[in-house]
Amino acid sequence: MTSSSAFLALARYGWDDAWADEFARYDAEGLLAGRVVRVDRGQCDVVTADGTLRADTAFVTPNDPLRVVCTGDWVAVEPAGNPRYVRTYLPRRTAFVRSTSSKRSEGQILAANVDHAIVAVPLTGDLDLGRIERFLALAWESGARPVVVLTKADLVPDAVTLSYLVQDVETTAPGVPVLAVSAATGDGIDVLAAVAAGGTSVLLGQSGAGKSTLANALIGEDVMDVQATRDVDGKGRHTTTTRNLLALPGGGVLIDTPGLRGVGLWDAQTGVGQVFAEIEELAGRCRFHDCAHTAEPGCAVLAALDSGDLPERRLDSYRKLMRENQWIVAKTDAHARAELRRDWKRKGAEGKAAMEAKRGRWA
């Protein structure tokens, strides 16, 4: 296949001139360009100009779990061999990473080279705004642009109630598009398809969020298995067990992911700051640049809390995610760990001094 026809064959999966330039030296070595559409058990499916092939990832499986081949990677594959191997992957433009639930506190890469992070939230129960904020922090940190999709909107027939739910999420997700969709009726699917057509999208959410049904609606056929949601609690079982990259008929590609039980932050301070942009802006007006927003004089954050301009739930969520992120960074970074210890000692000393001062007044 000629290079021009190869370019066209891969273009529907996101290949462009910049990727071609990155791949030029591997092309000179006779390697094939391809995009990883699925990874499992040390092997992966790679779509190339010659079709989809199976390749071994043994050459690119380092000790660092963030540098393993993952769905969405552009790779250089051997043109032949049994088995054939992935030699390397091209530098990632974006990467969606979360903290694992293991005691080793490792990062896990879920998808690479993603333009849009679609956070699926089911309208089958009370909205978990804190979980939405957590997903958004990881999405912003990845370099992708997040979109919140409220699925199963047909279960909220009252238009006024639905509009209030959308407004609640919009307040939680400043600057992020919020779409209410129903795969059952087709409402909102065309708008979401237009967003997804603009590159690579990863579909995220907890089990039972309707991700597989949503993926089928975007693709236009039933390619993902779907299981019924439990009536008792609105939750479902995991139907997607691996991350799959699928070409969409209207343009763009979609990476469907398994339901995520745990969504731990992984060095996501910038992402947290973007989710809570209003708090970060207020913090810039505090009297002290290192204000902890607890009891300091001249704290603009506490002033907004007292006036009612800043909801207490938002501040609590911000503090929780910042603490969690600080903790995970400290566990993996010696310098950050030392800074955290110094901060603890300083706050401990301040607390002790305050208690002694109170005892002096009471004596």
PDB file of N, CA, C and O in Angstrom, residues 83-155:
ATOM      1  N   PRO A  83       5.536 -14.551  16.962  1.00  0.00           N
ATOM      2  CA  PRO A  83       4.630 -13.401  16.951  1.00  0.00           C
ATOM      3  C   PRO A  83       5.308 -12.151  16.386  1.00  0.00           C
ATOM      4  O   PRO A  83       6.524 -12.103  16.278  1.00  0.00           O
ATOM      5  N   ARG A  84       4.497 -11.175  16.047  1.00  0.00           N
ATOM      6  CA  ARG A  84       5.056  -9.875  15.665  1.00  0.00           C
ATOM      7  C   ARG A  84       4.964  -8.959  16.886  1.00  0.00           C
ATOM      8  O   ARG A  84       4.094  -9.146  17.741  1.00  0.00           O
ATOM      9  N   TYR A  85       5.853  -7.974  16.936  1.00  0.00           N
ATOM     10  CA  TYR A  85       5.969  -7.151  18.144  1.00  0.00           C
ATOM     11  C   TYR A  85       5.726  -5.676  17.862  1.00  0.00           C
ATOM     12  O   TYR A  85       6.025  -5.179  16.771  1.00  0.00           O
ATOM     13  N   VAL A  86       5.204  -5.011  18.875  1.00  0.00           N
ATOM     14  CA  VAL A  86       5.186  -3.550  18.900  1.00  0.00           C
ATOM     15  C   VAL A  86       6.575  -3.106  19.333  1.00  0.00           C
ATOM     16  O   VAL A  86       7.048  -3.507  20.405  1.00  0.00           O
ATOM     17  N   ARG A  87       7.234  -2.308  18.510  1.00  0.00           N
ATOM     18  CA  ARG A  87       8.583  -1.853  18.857  1.00  0.00           C
ATOM     19  C   ARG A  87       8.564  -0.663  19.819  1.00  0.00           C
ATOM     20  O   ARG A  87       9.398  -0.572  20.717  1.00  0.00           O
ATOM     21  N   THR A  88       7.633   0.254  19.622  1.00  0.00           N
ATOM     22  CA  THR A  88       7.558   1.453  20.465  1.00  0.00           C
ATOM     23  C   THR A  88       6.224   2.142  20.228  1.00  0.00           C
ATOM     24  O   THR A  88       5.478   1.787  19.306  1.00  0.00           O
ATOM     25  N   TYR A  89       5.902   3.106  21.076  1.00  0.00           N
ATOM     26  CA  TYR A  89       4.733   3.954  20.808  1.00  0.00           C
ATOM     27  C   TYR A  89       5.207   5.400  20.651  1.00  0.00           C
ATOM     28  O   TYR A  89       6.243   5.803  21.208  1.00  0.00           O
ATOM     29  N   LEU A  90       4.472   6.179  19.874  1.00  0.00           N
ATOM     30  CA  LEU A  90       4.825   7.574  19.644  1.00  0.00           C
ATOM     31  C   LEU A  90       4.502   8.412  20.884  1.00  0.00           C
ATOM     32  O   LEU A  90       3.621   8.053  21.672  1.00  0.00           O
ATOM     33  N   PRO A  91       5.235   9.519  21.078  1.00  0.00           N
ATOM     34  CA  PRO A  91       4.975  10.375  22.244  1.00  0.00           C
ATOM     35  C   PRO A  91       3.499  10.763  22.334  1.00  0.00           C
ATOM     36  O   PRO A  91       2.894  11.187  21.347  1.00  0.00           O
ATOM     37  N   ARG A  92       2.940  10.589  23.522  1.00  0.00           N
ATOM     38  CA  ARG A  92       1.514  10.841  23.711  1.00  0.00           C
ATOM     39  C   ARG A  92       1.209  12.335  23.795  1.00  0.00           C
ATOM     40  O   ARG A  92       1.931  13.078  24.459  1.00  0.00           O
ATOM     41  N   ARG A  93       0.119  12.718  23.171  1.00  0.00           N
ATOM     42  CA  ARG A  93      -0.323  14.111  23.270  1.00  0.00           C
ATOM     43  C   ARG A  93      -1.080  14.341  24.576  1.00  0.00           C
ATOM     44  O   ARG A  93      -0.956  15.393  25.198  1.00  0.00           O
ATOM     45  N   THR A  94      -1.879  13.383  24.959  1.00  0.00           N
ATOM     46  CA  THR A  94      -2.601  13.436  26.230  1.00  0.00           C
ATOM     47  C   THR A  94      -2.634  12.025  26.817  1.00  0.00           C
ATOM     48  O   THR A  94      -2.443  11.040  26.099  1.00  0.00           O
ATOM     49  N   ALA A  95      -2.879  11.937  28.110  1.00  0.00           N
ATOM     50  CA  ALA A  95      -2.975  10.628  28.759  1.00  0.00           C
ATOM     51  C   ALA A  95      -3.895  10.736  29.959  1.00  0.00           C
ATOM     52  O   ALA A  95      -3.728  11.615  30.811  1.00  0.00           O
ATOM     53  N   PHE A  96      -4.882   9.846  30.020  1.00  0.00           N
ATOM     54  CA  PHE A  96      -5.816   9.825  31.136  1.00  0.00           C
ATOM     55  C   PHE A  96      -5.299   8.831  32.160  1.00  0.00           C
ATOM     56  O   PHE A  96      -5.223   7.624  31.890  1.00  0.00           O
ATOM     57  N   VAL A  97      -4.917   9.332  33.344  1.00  0.00           N
ATOM     58  CA  VAL A  97      -4.267   8.510  34.366  1.00  0.00           C
ATOM     59  C   VAL A  97      -5.034   8.625  35.682  1.00  0.00           C
ATOM     60  O   VAL A  97      -5.463   9.707  36.079  1.00  0.00           O
ATOM     61  N   ARG A  98      -5.192   7.486  36.346  1.00  0.00           N
ATOM     62  CA  ARG A  98      -5.771   7.500  37.689  1.00  0.00           C
ATOM     63  C   ARG A  98      -4.835   6.742  38.628  1.00  0.00           C
ATOM     64  O   ARG A  98      -3.965   5.982  38.201  1.00  0.00           O
ATOM     65  N   SER A  99      -5.049   6.905  39.918  1.00  0.00           N
ATOM     66  CA  SER A  99      -4.300   6.147  40.911  1.00  0.00           C
ATOM     67  C   SER A  99      -4.960   4.795  41.085  1.00  0.00           C
ATOM     68  O   SER A  99      -6.184   4.694  41.106  1.00  0.00           O
ATOM     69  N   THR A 100      -4.149   3.753  41.185  1.00  0.00           N
ATOM     70  CA  THR A 100      -4.704   2.422  41.409  1.00  0.00           C
ATOM     71  C   THR A 100      -5.135   2.299  42.863  1.00  0.00           C
ATOM     72  O   THR A 100      -4.802   3.116  43.712  1.00  0.00           O
ATOM     73  N   SER A 101      -5.851   1.226  43.138  1.00  0.00           N
ATOM     74  CA  SER A 101      -6.295   0.989  44.508  1.00  0.00           C
ATOM     75  C   SER A 101      -5.275   0.172  45.291  1.00  0.00           C
ATOM     76  O   SER A 101      -5.512  -0.185  46.433  1.00  0.00           O
ATOM     77  N   SER A 102      -4.131  -0.111  44.663  1.00  0.00           N
ATOM     78  CA  SER A 102      -3.126  -0.925  45.337  1.00  0.00           C
ATOM     79  C   SER A 102      -2.398  -0.120  46.402  1.00  0.00           C
ATOM     80  O   SER A 102      -2.373   1.106  46.371  1.00  0.00           O
ATOM     81  N   LYS A 103      -1.803  -0.831  47.356  1.00  0.00           N
ATOM     82  CA  LYS A 103      -1.074  -0.163  48.432  1.00  0.00           C
ATOM     83  C   LYS A 103       0.203   0.489  47.926  1.00  0.00           C
ATOM     84  O   LYS A 103       0.797   1.311  48.609  1.00  0.00           O
ATOM     85  N   ARG A 104       0.624   0.113  46.699  1.00  0.00           N
ATOM     86  CA  ARG A 104       1.845   0.700  46.158  1.00  0.00           C
ATOM     87  C   ARG A 104       1.596   2.086  45.567  1.00  0.00           C
ATOM     88  O   ARG A 104       2.518   2.773  45.178  1.00  0.00           O
ATOM     89  N   SER A 105       0.335   2.476  45.478  1.00  0.00           N
ATOM     90  CA  SER A 105      -0.034   3.805  44.986  1.00  0.00           C
ATOM     91  C   SER A 105       0.560   4.072  43.612  1.00  0.00           C
ATOM     92  O   SER A 105       1.207   5.091  43.386  1.00  0.00           O
ATOM     93  N   GLU A 106       0.314   3.163  42.708  1.00  0.00           N
ATOM     94  CA  GLU A 106       0.810   3.342  41.356  1.00  0.00           C
ATOM     95  C   GLU A 106      -0.233   4.045  40.502  1.00  0.00           C
ATOM     96  O   GLU A 106      -1.425   4.016  40.787  1.00  0.00           O
ATOM     97  N   GLY A 107       0.241   4.679  39.442  1.00  0.00           N
ATOM     98  CA  GLY A 107      -0.673   5.268  38.487  1.00  0.00           C
ATOM     99  C   GLY A 107      -1.051   4.237  37.440  1.00  0.00           C
ATOM    100  O   GLY A 107      -0.272   3.339  37.118  1.00  0.00           O
ATOM    101  N   GLN A 108      -2.255   4.348  36.910  1.00  0.00           N
ATOM    102  CA  GLN A 108      -2.721   3.462  35.846  1.00  0.00           C
ATOM    103  C   GLN A 108      -3.198   4.321  34.693  1.00  0.00           C
ATOM    104  O   GLN A 108      -4.053   5.190  34.861  1.00  0.00           O
ATOM    105  N   ILE A 109      -2.633   4.078  33.504  1.00  0.00           N
ATOM    106  CA  ILE A 109      -3.044   4.837  32.337  1.00  0.00           C
ATOM    107  C   ILE A 109      -4.237   4.137  31.693  1.00  0.00           C
ATOM    108  O   ILE A 109      -4.194   2.942  31.414  1.00  0.00           O
ATOM    109  N   LEU A 110      -5.318   4.889  31.491  1.00  0.00           N
ATOM    110  CA  LEU A 110      -6.552   4.315  30.968  1.00  0.00           C
ATOM    111  C   LEU A 110      -6.694   4.500  29.465  1.00  0.00           C
ATOM    112  O   LEU A 110      -7.282   3.656  28.790  1.00  0.00           O
ATOM    113  N   ALA A 111      -6.204   5.605  28.936  1.00  0.00           N
ATOM    114  CA  ALA A 111      -6.345   5.888  27.509  1.00  0.00           C
ATOM    115  C   ALA A 111      -5.350   6.970  27.122  1.00  0.00           C
ATOM    116  O   ALA A 111      -4.975   7.813  27.951  1.00  0.00           O
ATOM    117  N   ALA A 112      -4.914   6.930  25.850  1.00  0.00           N
ATOM    118  CA  ALA A 112      -3.917   7.893  25.377  1.00  0.00           C
ATOM    119  C   ALA A 112      -4.426   8.635  24.146  1.00  0.00           C
ATOM    120  O   ALA A 112      -5.264   8.133  23.401  1.00  0.00           O
ATOM    121  N   ASN A 113      -3.888   9.837  23.969  1.00  0.00           N
ATOM    122  CA  ASN A 113      -4.176  10.658  22.789  1.00  0.00           C
ATOM    123  C   ASN A 113      -5.672  10.934  22.640  1.00  0.00           C
ATOM    124  O   ASN A 113      -6.279  10.732  21.588  1.00  0.00           O
ATOM    125  N   VAL A 114      -6.258  11.400  23.749  1.00  0.00           N
ATOM    126  CA  VAL A 114      -7.696  11.673  23.816  1.00  0.00           C
ATOM    127  C   VAL A 114      -7.938  13.173  23.726  1.00  0.00           C
ATOM    128  O   VAL A 114      -7.239  13.968  24.359  1.00  0.00           O
ATOM    129  N   ASP A 115      -8.939  13.555  22.936  1.00  0.00           N
ATOM    130  CA  ASP A 115      -9.304  14.971  22.796  1.00  0.00           C
ATOM    131  C   ASP A 115     -10.460  15.351  23.713  1.00  0.00           C
ATOM    132  O   ASP A 115     -10.507  16.459  24.235  1.00  0.00           O
ATOM    133  N   HIS A 116     -11.413  14.421  23.888  1.00  0.00           N
ATOM    134  CA  HIS A 116     -12.588  14.699  24.718  1.00  0.00           C
ATOM    135  C   HIS A 116     -12.774  13.581  25.738  1.00  0.00           C
ATOM    136  O   HIS A 116     -12.705  12.400  25.388  1.00  0.00           O
ATOM    137  N   ALA A 117     -13.021  13.950  26.987  1.00  0.00           N
ATOM    138  CA  ALA A 117     -13.336  12.984  28.037  1.00  0.00           C
ATOM    139  C   ALA A 117     -14.819  13.108  28.341  1.00  0.00           C
ATOM    140  O   ALA A 117     -15.271  14.112  28.908  1.00  0.00           O
ATOM    141  N   ILE A 118     -15.599  12.104  27.934  1.00  0.00           N
ATOM    142  CA  ILE A 118     -17.044  12.115  28.131  1.00  0.00           C
ATOM    143  C   ILE A 118     -17.356  11.408  29.442  1.00  0.00           C
ATOM    144  O   ILE A 118     -17.171  10.198  29.575  1.00  0.00           O
ATOM    145  N   VAL A 119     -17.811  12.167  30.419  1.00  0.00           N
ATOM    146  CA  VAL A 119     -18.136  11.627  31.735  1.00  0.00           C
ATOM    147  C   VAL A 119     -19.626  11.310  31.759  1.00  0.00           C
ATOM    148  O   VAL A 119     -20.470  12.207  31.728  1.00  0.00           O
ATOM    149  N   ALA A 120     -19.959  10.004  31.780  1.00  0.00           N
ATOM    150  CA  ALA A 120     -21.352   9.558  31.767  1.00  0.00           C
ATOM    151  C   ALA A 120     -21.887   9.471  33.186  1.00  0.00           C
ATOM    152  O   ALA A 120     -21.306   8.797  34.037  1.00  0.00           O
ATOM    153  N   VAL A 121     -22.992  10.155  33.437  1.00  0.00           N
ATOM    154  CA  VAL A 121     -23.614  10.183  34.767  1.00  0.00           C
ATOM    155  C   VAL A 121     -25.081   9.794  34.608  1.00  0.00           C
ATOM    156  O   VAL A 121     -25.834  10.485  33.920  1.00  0.00           O
ATOM    157  N   PRO A 122     -25.516   8.689  35.220  1.00  0.00           N
ATOM    158  CA  PRO A 122     -26.900   8.241  35.031  1.00  0.00           C
ATOM    159  C   PRO A 122     -27.901   9.032  35.862  1.00  0.00           C
ATOM    160  O   PRO A 122     -27.619   9.405  36.997  1.00  0.00           O
ATOM    161  N   LEU A 123     -29.067   9.280  35.273  1.00  0.00           N
ATOM    162  CA  LEU A 123     -30.136   9.967  35.998  1.00  0.00           C
ATOM    163  C   LEU A 123     -31.087   8.943  36.613  1.00  0.00           C
ATOM    164  O   LEU A 123     -32.308   9.062  36.515  1.00  0.00           O
ATOM    165  N   THR A 124     -30.512   7.938  37.260  1.00  0.00           N
ATOM    166  CA  THR A 124     -31.305   6.879  37.887  1.00  0.00           C
ATOM    167  C   THR A 124     -31.384   7.037  39.396  1.00  0.00           C
ATOM    168  O   THR A 124     -31.962   6.196  40.078  1.00  0.00           O
ATOM    169  N   GLY A 125     -30.819   8.069  39.927  1.00  0.00           N
ATOM    170  CA  GLY A 125     -30.827   8.294  41.374  1.00  0.00           C
ATOM    171  C   GLY A 125     -30.307   9.685  41.665  1.00  0.00           C
ATOM    172  O   GLY A 125     -30.242  10.548  40.775  1.00  0.00           O
ATOM    173  N   ASP A 126     -29.939   9.923  42.911  1.00  0.00           N
ATOM    174  CA  ASP A 126     -29.401  11.220  43.286  1.00  0.00           C
ATOM    175  C   ASP A 126     -28.052  11.449  42.601  1.00  0.00           C
ATOM    176  O   ASP A 126     -27.224  10.528  42.506  1.00  0.00           O
ATOM    177  N   LEU A 127     -27.833  12.658  42.133  1.00  0.00           N
ATOM    178  CA  LEU A 127     -26.561  12.999  41.492  1.00  0.00           C
ATOM    179  C   LEU A 127     -25.448  13.029  42.539  1.00  0.00           C
ATOM    180  O   LEU A 127     -25.585  13.672  43.578  1.00  0.00           O
ATOM    181  N   ASP A 128     -24.373  12.344  42.252  1.00  0.00           N
ATOM    182  CA  ASP A 128     -23.193  12.374  43.121  1.00  0.00           C
ATOM    183  C   ASP A 128     -22.250  13.446  42.568  1.00  0.00           C
ATOM    184  O   ASP A 128     -21.392  13.165  41.739  1.00  0.00           O
ATOM    185  N   LEU A 129     -22.444  14.684  43.027  1.00  0.00           N
ATOM    186  CA  LEU A 129     -21.673  15.805  42.490  1.00  0.00           C
ATOM    187  C   LEU A 129     -20.185  15.668  42.804  1.00  0.00           C
ATOM    188  O   LEU A 129     -19.329  16.065  42.012  1.00  0.00           O
ATOM    189  N   GLY A 130     -19.864  15.093  43.964  1.00  0.00           N
ATOM    190  CA  GLY A 130     -18.468  14.896  44.323  1.00  0.00           C
ATOM    191  C   GLY A 130     -17.765  13.955  43.359  1.00  0.00           C
ATOM    192  O   GLY A 130     -16.613  14.171  42.988  1.00  0.00           O
ATOM    193  N   ARG A 131     -18.444  12.898  42.937  1.00  0.00           N
ATOM    194  CA  ARG A 131     -17.854  11.963  41.975  1.00  0.00           C
ATOM    195  C   ARG A 131     -17.644  12.642  40.627  1.00  0.00           C
ATOM    196  O   ARG A 131     -16.637  12.416  39.946  1.00  0.00           O
ATOM    197  N   ILE A 132     -18.602  13.479  40.235  1.00  0.00           N
ATOM    198  CA  ILE A 132     -18.457  14.215  38.974  1.00  0.00           C
ATOM    199  C   ILE A 132     -17.221  15.109  39.034  1.00  0.00           C
ATOM    200  O   ILE A 132     -16.422  15.161  38.089  1.00  0.00           O
ATOM    201  N   GLU A 133     -17.049  15.806  40.145  1.00  0.00           N
ATOM    202  CA  GLU A 133     -15.881  16.680  40.300  1.00  0.00           C
ATOM    203  C   GLU A 133     -14.586  15.887  40.222  1.00  0.00           C
ATOM    204  O   GLU A 133     -13.585  16.338  39.641  1.00  0.00           O
ATOM    205  N   ARG A 134     -14.584  14.695  40.776  1.00  0.00           N
ATOM    206  CA  ARG A 134     -13.393  13.829  40.753  1.00  0.00           C
ATOM    207  C   ARG A 134     -13.053  13.422  39.318  1.00  0.00           C
ATOM    208  O   ARG A 134     -11.901  13.494  38.885  1.00  0.00           O
ATOM    209  N   PHE A 135     -14.046  12.993  38.561  1.00  0.00           N
ATOM    210  CA  PHE A 135     -13.828  12.633  37.160  1.00  0.00           C
ATOM    211  C   PHE A 135     -13.319  13.832  36.361  1.00  0.00           C
ATOM    212  O   PHE A 135     -12.421  13.707  35.523  1.00  0.00           O
ATOM    213  N   LEU A 136     -13.902  14.995  36.624  1.00  0.00           N
ATOM    214  CA  LEU A 136     -13.516  16.195  35.877  1.00  0.00           C
ATOM    215  C   LEU A 136     -12.074  16.595  36.173  1.00  0.00           C
ATOM    216  O   LEU A 136     -11.351  17.050  35.280  1.00  0.00           O
ATOM    217  N   ALA A 137     -11.646  16.431  37.429  1.00  0.00           N
ATOM    218  CA  ALA A 137     -10.264  16.762  37.783  1.00  0.00           C
ATOM    219  C   ALA A 137      -9.288  15.911  36.981  1.00  0.00           C
ATOM    220  O   ALA A 137      -8.283  16.406  36.443  1.00  0.00           O
ATOM    221  N   LEU A 138      -9.567  14.614  36.869  1.00  0.00           N
ATOM    222  CA  LEU A 138      -8.704  13.722  36.098  1.00  0.00           C
ATOM    223  C   LEU A 138      -8.773  14.054  34.616  1.00  0.00           C
ATOM    224  O   LEU A 138      -7.772  13.981  33.899  1.00  0.00           O
ATOM    225  N   ALA A 139      -9.958  14.419  34.149  1.00  0.00           N
ATOM    226  CA  ALA A 139     -10.113  14.759  32.733  1.00  0.00           C
ATOM    227  C   ALA A 139      -9.307  15.998  32.372  1.00  0.00           C
ATOM    228  O   ALA A 139      -8.564  16.019  31.380  1.00  0.00           O
ATOM    229  N   TRP A 140      -9.439  17.058  33.170  1.00  0.00           N
ATOM    230  CA  TRP A 140      -8.685  18.284  32.901  1.00  0.00           C
ATOM    231  C   TRP A 140      -7.186  18.022  32.971  1.00  0.00           C
ATOM    232  O   TRP A 140      -6.408  18.514  32.145  1.00  0.00           O
ATOM    233  N   GLU A 141      -6.778  17.228  33.953  1.00  0.00           N
ATOM    234  CA  GLU A 141      -5.349  16.952  34.128  1.00  0.00           C
ATOM    235  C   GLU A 141      -4.792  16.177  32.931  1.00  0.00           C
ATOM    236  O   GLU A 141      -3.620  16.326  32.580  1.00  0.00           O
ATOM    237  N   SER A 142      -5.607  15.366  32.301  1.00  0.00           N
ATOM    238  CA  SER A 142      -5.144  14.537  31.179  1.00  0.00           C
ATOM    239  C   SER A 142      -4.773  15.365  29.957  1.00  0.00           C
ATOM    240  O   SER A 142      -4.022  14.915  29.098  1.00  0.00           O
ATOM    241  N   GLY A 143      -5.334  16.561  29.861  1.00  0.00           N
ATOM    242  CA  GLY A 143      -5.118  17.380  28.673  1.00  0.00           C
ATOM    243  C   GLY A 143      -6.308  17.342  27.732  1.00  0.00           C
ATOM    244  O   GLY A 143      -6.347  18.089  26.748  1.00  0.00           O
ATOM    245  N   ALA A 144      -7.281  16.470  28.014  1.00  0.00           N
ATOM    246  CA  ALA A 144      -8.494  16.398  27.199  1.00  0.00           C
ATOM    247  C   ALA A 144      -9.509  17.424  27.697  1.00  0.00           C
ATOM    248  O   ALA A 144      -9.415  17.924  28.814  1.00  0.00           O
ATOM    249  N   ARG A 145     -10.498  17.706  26.855  1.00  0.00           N
ATOM    250  CA  ARG A 145     -11.578  18.604  27.249  1.00  0.00           C
ATOM    251  C   ARG A 145     -12.759  17.758  27.726  1.00  0.00           C
ATOM    252  O   ARG A 145     -13.263  16.914  26.982  1.00  0.00           O
ATOM    253  N   PRO A 146     -13.215  17.964  28.959  1.00  0.00           N
ATOM    254  CA  PRO A 146     -14.310  17.142  29.484  1.00  0.00           C
ATOM    255  C   PRO A 146     -15.682  17.582  28.985  1.00  0.00           C
ATOM    256  O   PRO A 146     -15.912  18.754  28.667  1.00  0.00           O
ATOM    257  N   VAL A 147     -16.579  16.622  28.908  1.00  0.00           N
ATOM    258  CA  VAL A 147     -17.996  16.838  28.618  1.00  0.00           C
ATOM    259  C   VAL A 147     -18.770  15.947  29.577  1.00  0.00           C
ATOM    260  O   VAL A 147     -18.457  14.759  29.702  1.00  0.00           O
ATOM    261  N   VAL A 148     -19.743  16.493  30.274  1.00  0.00           N
ATOM    262  CA  VAL A 148     -20.582  15.685  31.164  1.00  0.00           C
ATOM    263  C   VAL A 148     -21.852  15.319  30.417  1.00  0.00           C
ATOM    264  O   VAL A 148     -22.544  16.191  29.875  1.00  0.00           O
ATOM    265  N   VAL A 149     -22.147  14.028  30.366  1.00  0.00           N
ATOM    266  CA  VAL A 149     -23.347  13.540  29.689  1.00  0.00           C
ATOM    267  C   VAL A 149     -24.256  12.886  30.719  1.00  0.00           C
ATOM    268  O   VAL A 149     -23.880  11.885  31.345  1.00  0.00           O
ATOM    269  N   LEU A 150     -25.427  13.453  30.918  1.00  0.00           N
ATOM    270  CA  LEU A 150     -26.426  12.891  31.829  1.00  0.00           C
ATOM    271  C   LEU A 150     -27.230  11.877  31.037  1.00  0.00           C
ATOM    272  O   LEU A 150     -28.048  12.237  30.180  1.00  0.00           O
ATOM    273  N   THR A 151     -26.974  10.590  31.297  1.00  0.00           N
ATOM    274  CA  THR A 151     -27.604   9.527  30.529  1.00  0.00           C
ATOM    275  C   THR A 151     -28.968   9.142  31.108  1.00  0.00           C
ATOM    276  O   THR A 151     -29.300   9.509  32.235  1.00  0.00           O
ATOM    277  N   LYS A 152     -29.738   8.412  30.292  1.00  0.00           N
ATOM    278  CA  LYS A 152     -31.056   7.920  30.689  1.00  0.00           C
ATOM    279  C   LYS A 152     -32.000   9.067  31.042  1.00  0.00           C
ATOM    280  O   LYS A 152     -32.783   8.996  31.999  1.00  0.00           O
ATOM    281  N   ALA A 153     -31.904  10.149  30.238  1.00  0.00           N
ATOM    282  CA  ALA A 153     -32.731  11.332  30.493  1.00  0.00           C
ATOM    283  C   ALA A 153     -34.213  11.035  30.334  1.00  0.00           C
ATOM    284  O   ALA A 153     -35.056  11.777  30.863  1.00  0.00           O
ATOM    285  N   ASP A 154     -34.558   9.951  29.625  1.00  0.00           N
ATOM    286  CA  ASP A 154     -35.971   9.590  29.453  1.00  0.00           C
ATOM    287  C   ASP A 154     -36.615   9.184  30.772  1.00  0.00           C
ATOM    288  O   ASP A 154     -37.851   9.153  30.887  1.00  0.00           O
ATOM    289  N   LEU A 155     -35.776   8.879  31.788  1.00  0.00           N
ATOM    290  CA  LEU A 155     -36.312   8.514  33.097  1.00  0.00           C
ATOM    291  C   LEU A 155     -36.721   9.735  33.913  1.00  0.00           C
ATOM    292  O   LEU A 155     -37.257   9.601  35.015  1.00  0.00           O
TER     293      LEU A 155
END
